[in-house]
């Protein structure tokens, strides 16, 4: 046996080949659960021990600090501490390390600061003010997103100016160079600059590029499918001399297109590196055969992928269970029932279970049910529902309406949404309130007496006080649900999130809508309740945590957050058209395929059991409407699944039958002809032409629809007046 056998004995043949092919460009296509981290770490140890490579000549890059730390520990263990001086980290940390040494060449000091998102937005606002760009016309965050997208695609400010076409892009083109100038003046970089500036450095100073090309003889990259254009160019530059670039990834797990990741990087690597050797890791060590085969049957429907089929030596295991349920409440109850059965029958721990969902808004019903069942849980990748920023912002308004002395809530929302009221003005108002021994809200009513505050800002502060006073007077006239809905509509929170137009803003919009629904449901279910009692319940739910052992808890997370993790039992919820896949992905094959990959990622998190659920009725956007099961459910190979129809037409909390009400509503729909309009169906409008229904709200003559017309784009219509022709 040769002297490097200890590094190879734990590897399967495919893994071993990938480790031994140490020189030249290498692409390792590593399927879910196939041991890619093992291959990367053993490859580094092999380079150190058998190839005589010095640790400082090795660069290993991944995407999270957690993954980087795990990689460091495993390499140190395998190499008996020999890899301590290897450069191992995230793209951002590696780039920052280079820039600390070289930033002065680009006009920055070596002590430059890195701005977070909030700081960046302040700078964007400063530039907008300088250019007289109104925030009513263009959201600062939307502009920041556009600049970030340009940097991720390695598009400079001058290049952006050359390609700008629409009014929004022209505005971004004006702001982008001034924003960059302001960053440099303050000796700061934003998160994207950490990736972009090394490229400018390499372009402007060939000797610097040559230095780092010589330094890094071997470059290894994990999660290569998640790289954006800028990161890919960075790798091309650094590997230009030795060509020893080894990338590990799986195009079937590329789920970050929305934040700039480019799947073409992994699909077309051979074009830039024609001598690239490709290795396939297809043996899965995680899931049972039934789960794995079901997952394969999903992802094979994607056109843009490299052909591969995962296999396992594990047993068949139980079939994947599809749960057909009435609504989100019965979905939550059913999941809790399965968890309790598994705890008793199979002796599982709470930590064996993960509940996955497409949007954060779905967690509210699940969290409520878990709390009521006294089951400990932890939300990963996000805060608990009532602790999320957008939820706390709305709750702060409601608390201030109920309690005029609440200074914490006052300061939280005085400038949310933006009213142009800065910290300095709030400080002056606070000084006035203290001098007169009154609350901040009372001081706001007398703001005309505060001469130190500019007249325009005094006007905004007084209008805010009037808004709160108005809703305080309405508190006894409107139900809690009506008041919250009217308030949110008036201050325009949902509209602002929609205008930002990002994955995060849409998620926040959904969360606020889910909060409004929770308040309305609370008012209906608790006769005699009011806004104060609802806020008291929320305070108790969020402030009291009786579970100290966080390690033994059910895990709740979005499907995006679940990537790279595994659990014995996994639930994937909300498999409905319009929710998963999201309705805005219907007409774009690239977006739809990413949604399918996201479903594949979810299924391959399960080790032993997988449950997939869909609800016939799910409250969304303040209304309940019938859902169609996700198209992804039809793609699952029937031989690996078992369907359980658990639809009973009962509500979760009141246990009141709703069958009679549903039958009546359906009869009304049939009589009026509205039931023919279905999600995903085609309709024709006299003015707008033919389009596809992408959202339904309400019933009967109150039904509203969103239609994406092929010629004129998306329109929102009231069915009663739209005179739509249903096409079959």
XYZ file of C-alpha atoms in Angstrom, residues 284-720:
437
model
C -25.535 9.696 -2.514
C -24.818 8.901 1.138
C -27.736 10.851 2.612
C -31.155 9.682 1.439
C -33.083 6.454 1.042
C -33.575 5.090 -2.456
C -37.236 6.185 -2.612
C -36.419 9.784 -1.675
C -33.501 9.950 -4.078
C -35.437 8.489 -6.996
C -38.314 10.879 -6.353
C -35.849 13.795 -6.347
C -34.282 12.579 -9.622
C -37.728 12.415 -11.227
C -38.231 16.104 -10.448
C -34.959 17.630 -11.602
C -34.741 15.673 -14.861
C -37.563 17.909 -16.150
C -35.128 20.826 -16.386
C -33.695 21.448 -19.850
C -30.642 23.465 -18.835
C -28.607 21.002 -16.797
C -25.787 18.511 -17.094
C -27.075 14.966 -17.285
C -26.575 12.980 -14.093
C -28.489 10.470 -11.982
C -27.800 10.060 -8.298
C -27.859 6.570 -6.782
C -27.456 5.085 -3.336
C -26.632 1.825 -1.641
C -29.131 2.640 1.093
C -32.399 0.752 1.512
C -35.600 1.710 -0.337
C -37.193 3.174 2.780
C -40.729 4.516 2.918
C -42.287 6.179 -0.091
C -42.462 9.962 -0.242
C -45.817 11.028 1.244
C -47.916 13.718 -0.428
C -50.432 15.256 1.995
C -53.539 16.853 0.465
C -55.114 19.222 3.003
C -57.888 21.768 3.412
C -55.891 24.828 4.415
C -52.737 26.124 6.084
C -54.149 25.410 9.552
C -54.894 21.741 8.843
C -51.467 21.528 7.176
C -49.824 22.682 10.416
C -51.924 20.341 12.553
C -51.173 17.364 10.329
C -47.429 18.032 10.489
C -47.635 18.219 14.285
C -49.515 14.909 14.293
C -46.765 13.260 12.234
C -44.075 14.682 14.536
C -45.839 13.337 17.637
C -46.276 9.898 16.040
C -42.605 9.760 15.066
C -41.522 10.796 18.562
C -43.502 7.982 20.150
C -43.181 5.216 17.553
C -39.575 5.736 16.440
C -38.058 7.459 19.463
C -36.984 10.520 17.515
C -35.781 13.840 18.907
C -37.330 17.199 18.009
C -34.087 18.054 16.218
C -34.736 15.230 13.726
C -37.454 17.297 12.028
C -37.266 20.184 9.552
C -40.231 22.099 8.124
C -39.386 23.927 4.891
C -41.384 26.584 3.042
C -41.027 28.840 0.010
C -41.724 32.189 1.712
C -41.151 33.353 5.290
C -44.805 34.389 5.562
C -45.796 30.704 5.697
C -44.065 30.241 9.048
C -46.624 32.216 11.076
C -49.327 29.525 11.067
C -46.710 26.822 11.667
C -45.192 28.720 14.592
C -48.605 29.336 16.149
C -49.454 25.632 15.928
C -46.089 24.495 17.312
C -46.411 26.879 20.256
C -49.916 25.653 21.052
C -48.687 22.053 20.896
C -45.764 22.909 23.242
C -43.252 21.724 20.655
C -39.904 23.573 20.733
C -38.767 25.063 17.442
C -36.098 27.316 16.032
C -36.327 29.478 12.926
C -33.102 29.324 10.898
C -32.074 31.984 8.397
C -34.623 34.411 9.738
C -36.031 35.685 12.997
C -39.304 34.424 14.375
C -42.338 35.892 12.669
C -43.207 38.560 15.237
C -39.541 39.537 15.587
C -39.005 40.377 11.921
C -38.275 44.030 11.241
C -41.254 44.745 9.011
C -43.598 43.084 11.525
C -42.096 45.013 14.442
C -42.480 48.240 12.461
C -46.223 47.681 11.965
C -46.630 46.547 15.576
C -44.817 49.694 16.733
C -47.469 51.806 14.989
C -50.202 49.810 16.702
C -48.518 50.097 20.114
C -48.150 53.867 19.737
C -51.805 54.153 18.765
C -52.701 52.280 21.949
C -50.148 53.958 24.210
C -49.238 57.588 23.530
C -46.371 57.410 26.045
C -44.471 54.685 24.150
C -41.304 56.588 23.165
C -39.551 53.450 21.830
C -42.272 52.847 19.254
C -42.399 56.570 18.425
C -38.706 56.678 17.530
C -38.955 53.444 15.581
C -41.662 54.667 13.199
C -41.371 58.460 13.123
C -39.412 58.102 9.887
C -40.910 54.846 8.597
C -41.940 54.987 5.843
C -39.552 57.782 4.979
C -40.759 61.270 5.907
C -37.463 63.141 5.781
C -37.252 63.348 9.595
C -33.651 62.784 10.636
C -32.070 61.784 13.926
C -31.049 65.377 14.679
C -34.654 66.564 14.460
C -35.845 63.723 16.685
C -33.145 64.631 19.203
C -34.337 68.271 19.261
C -37.921 67.100 19.723
C -36.796 64.822 22.551
C -35.086 67.758 24.280
C -38.318 69.774 24.025
C -40.342 66.861 25.435
C -37.981 66.531 28.413
C -38.021 70.257 29.091
C -41.821 70.258 29.209
C -42.163 66.832 30.864
C -44.370 65.477 28.096
C -44.255 62.461 25.817
C -42.653 62.541 22.380
C -46.078 62.239 20.781
C -47.361 65.179 22.817
C -44.255 67.130 21.836
C -44.975 66.321 18.194
C -48.399 67.968 18.613
C -46.580 71.153 19.751
C -43.714 70.913 17.239
C -44.396 74.452 15.948
C -42.876 75.672 19.210
C -39.566 73.929 18.434
C -37.845 76.617 16.370
C -34.611 74.609 16.150
C -36.353 72.228 13.737
C -36.766 73.341 10.128
C -40.332 74.262 9.035
C -40.541 71.461 6.434
C -39.575 68.852 9.032
C -41.910 70.390 11.636
C -44.707 69.906 9.131
C -43.806 66.228 8.627
C -43.618 65.619 12.396
C -47.000 67.269 12.965
C -48.600 65.237 10.168
C -47.228 62.059 11.745
C -48.733 63.043 15.107
C -52.079 63.712 13.413
C -51.957 60.287 11.763
C -51.447 58.556 15.127
C -54.150 60.700 16.775
C -56.630 59.834 14.028
C -56.167 56.096 14.467
C -56.199 56.415 18.259
C -59.668 57.970 17.951
C -60.768 55.183 15.572
C -59.576 52.451 17.918
C -63.016 51.934 19.490
C -64.920 52.263 16.209
C -63.000 49.770 14.055
C -62.108 46.181 14.753
C -58.422 45.427 15.264
C -58.245 43.866 11.790
C -59.964 46.794 10.074
C -57.811 49.369 11.835
C -54.536 47.595 11.017
C -55.505 47.082 7.370
C -56.566 50.718 6.928
C -53.417 52.012 8.616
C -51.078 49.899 6.478
C -52.910 51.020 3.338
C -52.650 54.695 4.301
C -48.944 54.715 5.112
C -48.143 52.713 1.950
C -45.893 49.983 3.359
C -46.988 47.312 0.880
C -46.650 49.663 -2.068
C -43.120 50.593 -1.016
C -42.055 46.943 -0.772
C -43.568 46.219 -4.177
C -41.660 49.091 -5.779
C -38.322 47.827 -4.443
C -38.975 44.657 -6.473
C -36.523 42.210 -4.907
C -36.869 38.716 -3.454
C -36.473 40.194 0.034
C -39.002 43.005 -0.485
C -41.620 40.583 -1.830
C -41.027 38.374 1.199
C -41.477 41.363 3.532
C -44.662 42.345 1.714
C -45.989 38.807 2.244
C -45.045 38.963 5.917
C -46.994 42.197 6.494
C -50.004 40.718 4.709
C -49.702 37.625 6.895
C -49.662 39.852 10.007
C -52.832 41.638 8.852
C -54.481 38.259 8.344
C -53.378 37.119 11.826
C -54.903 40.237 13.421
C -58.160 39.764 11.497
C -58.338 36.070 12.447
C -57.636 36.911 16.074
C -60.481 39.451 16.139
C -62.884 36.911 14.609
C -61.859 34.063 16.902
C -61.800 36.099 20.133
C -65.080 37.903 20.696
C -64.717 41.045 22.737
C -61.020 41.319 21.893
C -59.392 44.554 20.783
C -56.060 45.860 19.603
C -54.652 45.971 23.129
C -55.427 42.304 23.826
C -53.880 41.254 20.515
C -50.689 43.189 21.280
C -50.578 41.605 24.722
C -50.808 38.119 23.210
C -48.040 38.888 20.716
C -45.836 40.261 23.501
C -46.274 37.058 25.498
C -45.573 34.892 22.482
C -42.371 36.658 21.527
C -40.993 37.521 24.972
C -41.412 34.185 26.724
C -39.224 31.331 25.545
C -39.579 28.281 27.810
C -37.263 26.107 25.751
C -33.633 26.477 26.762
C -32.179 23.547 24.806
C -32.104 25.013 21.292
C -30.342 21.949 19.946
C -33.398 19.776 20.540
C -36.001 21.692 18.557
C -37.912 21.370 15.311
C -36.215 23.452 12.623
C -38.230 25.883 10.490
C -36.612 27.537 7.489
C -37.035 28.593 3.898
C -35.922 26.191 1.213
C -33.086 28.570 0.355
C -31.791 28.400 3.928
C -31.908 24.590 3.934
C -29.223 24.189 1.281
C -26.284 22.178 2.589
C -28.218 20.748 5.549
C -29.835 17.366 6.194
C -32.471 15.959 8.537
C -33.954 12.508 9.167
C -37.523 13.780 8.562
C -38.364 16.695 6.258
C -41.673 18.424 5.521
C -41.950 20.629 2.416
C -45.079 22.775 2.660
C -47.175 24.885 0.309
C -46.807 22.975 -2.979
C -49.397 25.099 -4.779
C -49.394 26.889 -8.090
C -48.533 30.532 -7.500
C -46.734 29.825 -4.230
C -44.313 27.080 -5.240
C -43.534 27.751 -7.996
C -44.147 31.455 -7.439
C -46.575 32.953 -9.933
C -44.035 35.469 -11.219
C -41.890 32.604 -12.523
C -44.582 31.094 -14.759
C -43.571 32.854 -17.964
C -39.785 32.675 -17.681
C -38.286 29.237 -18.236
C -35.059 30.163 -16.418
C -36.994 31.298 -13.330
C -39.256 28.250 -13.443
C -36.297 25.889 -13.694
C -34.723 27.586 -10.680
C -37.938 26.989 -8.725
C -37.739 23.320 -9.736
C -34.112 23.163 -8.578
C -35.233 24.691 -5.275
C -37.792 21.901 -4.882
C -35.053 19.375 -5.684
C -32.822 20.916 -3.003
C -35.652 20.562 -0.508
C -36.318 16.910 -1.291
C -32.643 15.983 -1.033
C -32.418 17.363 2.521
C -34.361 14.300 3.743
C -32.466 11.275 4.988
C -35.232 8.847 5.965
C -38.702 10.314 5.481
C -40.108 13.065 3.274
C -43.583 14.612 3.490
C -44.807 17.108 0.865
C -48.027 19.035 1.492
C -50.424 21.265 -0.401
C -53.565 23.038 0.793
C -56.744 23.487 -1.227
C -57.349 26.866 0.434
C -54.581 29.105 1.741
C -55.059 32.700 2.945
C -52.899 35.030 0.881
C -53.114 38.767 0.244
C -55.934 39.022 2.786
C -58.262 36.623 0.954
C -58.738 32.879 0.817
C -59.028 31.240 -2.551
C -58.853 27.779 -4.052
C -55.414 26.544 -5.036
C -54.277 24.157 -7.704
C -51.638 21.612 -6.681
C -48.147 22.535 -7.855
C -47.084 21.277 -11.255
C -44.046 19.821 -9.483
C -46.258 17.241 -7.765
C -47.269 15.864 -11.155
C -43.610 15.445 -12.084
C -42.883 13.098 -9.179
C -42.623 9.491 -10.369
C -45.775 7.726 -9.011
C -43.877 4.564 -8.062
C -41.955 6.453 -5.364
C -44.845 8.374 -3.777
C -47.908 7.734 -1.665
C -50.810 10.186 -1.662
C -52.929 10.847 1.428
C -56.086 12.901 0.934
C -56.780 14.418 4.350
C -59.231 17.088 3.210
C -62.072 17.338 5.707
C -63.231 20.899 5.075
C -62.826 21.904 8.733
C -61.164 25.056 10.057
C -58.135 24.780 12.316
C -59.143 26.806 15.361
C -62.918 26.789 15.618
C -63.335 23.267 14.176
C -66.397 24.696 12.451
C -67.436 22.871 9.276
C -67.110 25.080 6.240
C -68.405 22.567 3.704
C -71.845 24.177 3.628
C -70.359 27.631 3.080
C -68.056 26.327 0.349
C -70.912 24.577 -1.451
C -72.942 27.777 -1.342
C -70.029 29.836 -2.661
C -69.354 27.308 -5.407
C -73.024 27.375 -6.409
C -72.846 31.176 -6.589
C -69.701 30.952 -8.698
C -71.259 28.456 -11.082
C -74.391 30.568 -11.423
C -72.339 33.669 -12.204
C -69.834 31.835 -14.418
C -66.851 32.983 -12.339
C -65.625 29.476 -11.548
C -64.445 29.112 -15.127
C -61.651 31.593 -14.404
C -58.822 29.569 -12.881
C -55.225 30.201 -11.900
C -52.992 29.549 -14.895
C -55.911 29.672 -17.353
C -56.042 31.896 -20.429
C -58.541 34.734 -20.826
C -59.245 37.365 -23.448
C -59.972 41.057 -22.808
C -61.501 43.383 -25.367
C -58.709 45.984 -24.996
C -55.712 44.075 -23.655
C -55.974 40.897 -25.733
C -55.056 37.400 -24.515
C -53.266 36.698 -21.238
C -52.720 34.210 -18.418
C -54.352 34.442 -14.971
C -51.529 34.654 -12.402
C -53.484 35.552 -9.242
C -57.062 35.222 -7.954
C -58.602 37.014 -4.988
C -62.074 36.724 -3.505
C -65.163 34.987 -4.866
C -68.131 35.561 -7.105
C -68.712 39.128 -8.257
C -66.093 40.351 -5.747
C -63.375 38.309 -7.442
C -60.284 40.219 -8.553
C -57.708 38.794 -10.939
C -54.187 39.617 -11.991
C -53.664 38.772 -15.651
C -50.338 38.862 -17.462
C -51.358 39.902 -20.958
C -48.963 38.865 -23.695
C -49.000 42.291 -25.363
C -49.403 44.829 -22.553
C -48.075 43.088 -19.436
C -49.763 42.592 -16.056
C -53.173 44.118 -15.245
C -55.380 43.844 -12.145
C -59.079 43.549 -12.946
C -62.430 43.200 -11.184
C -64.081 40.215 -12.848
C -67.563 41.698 -12.559
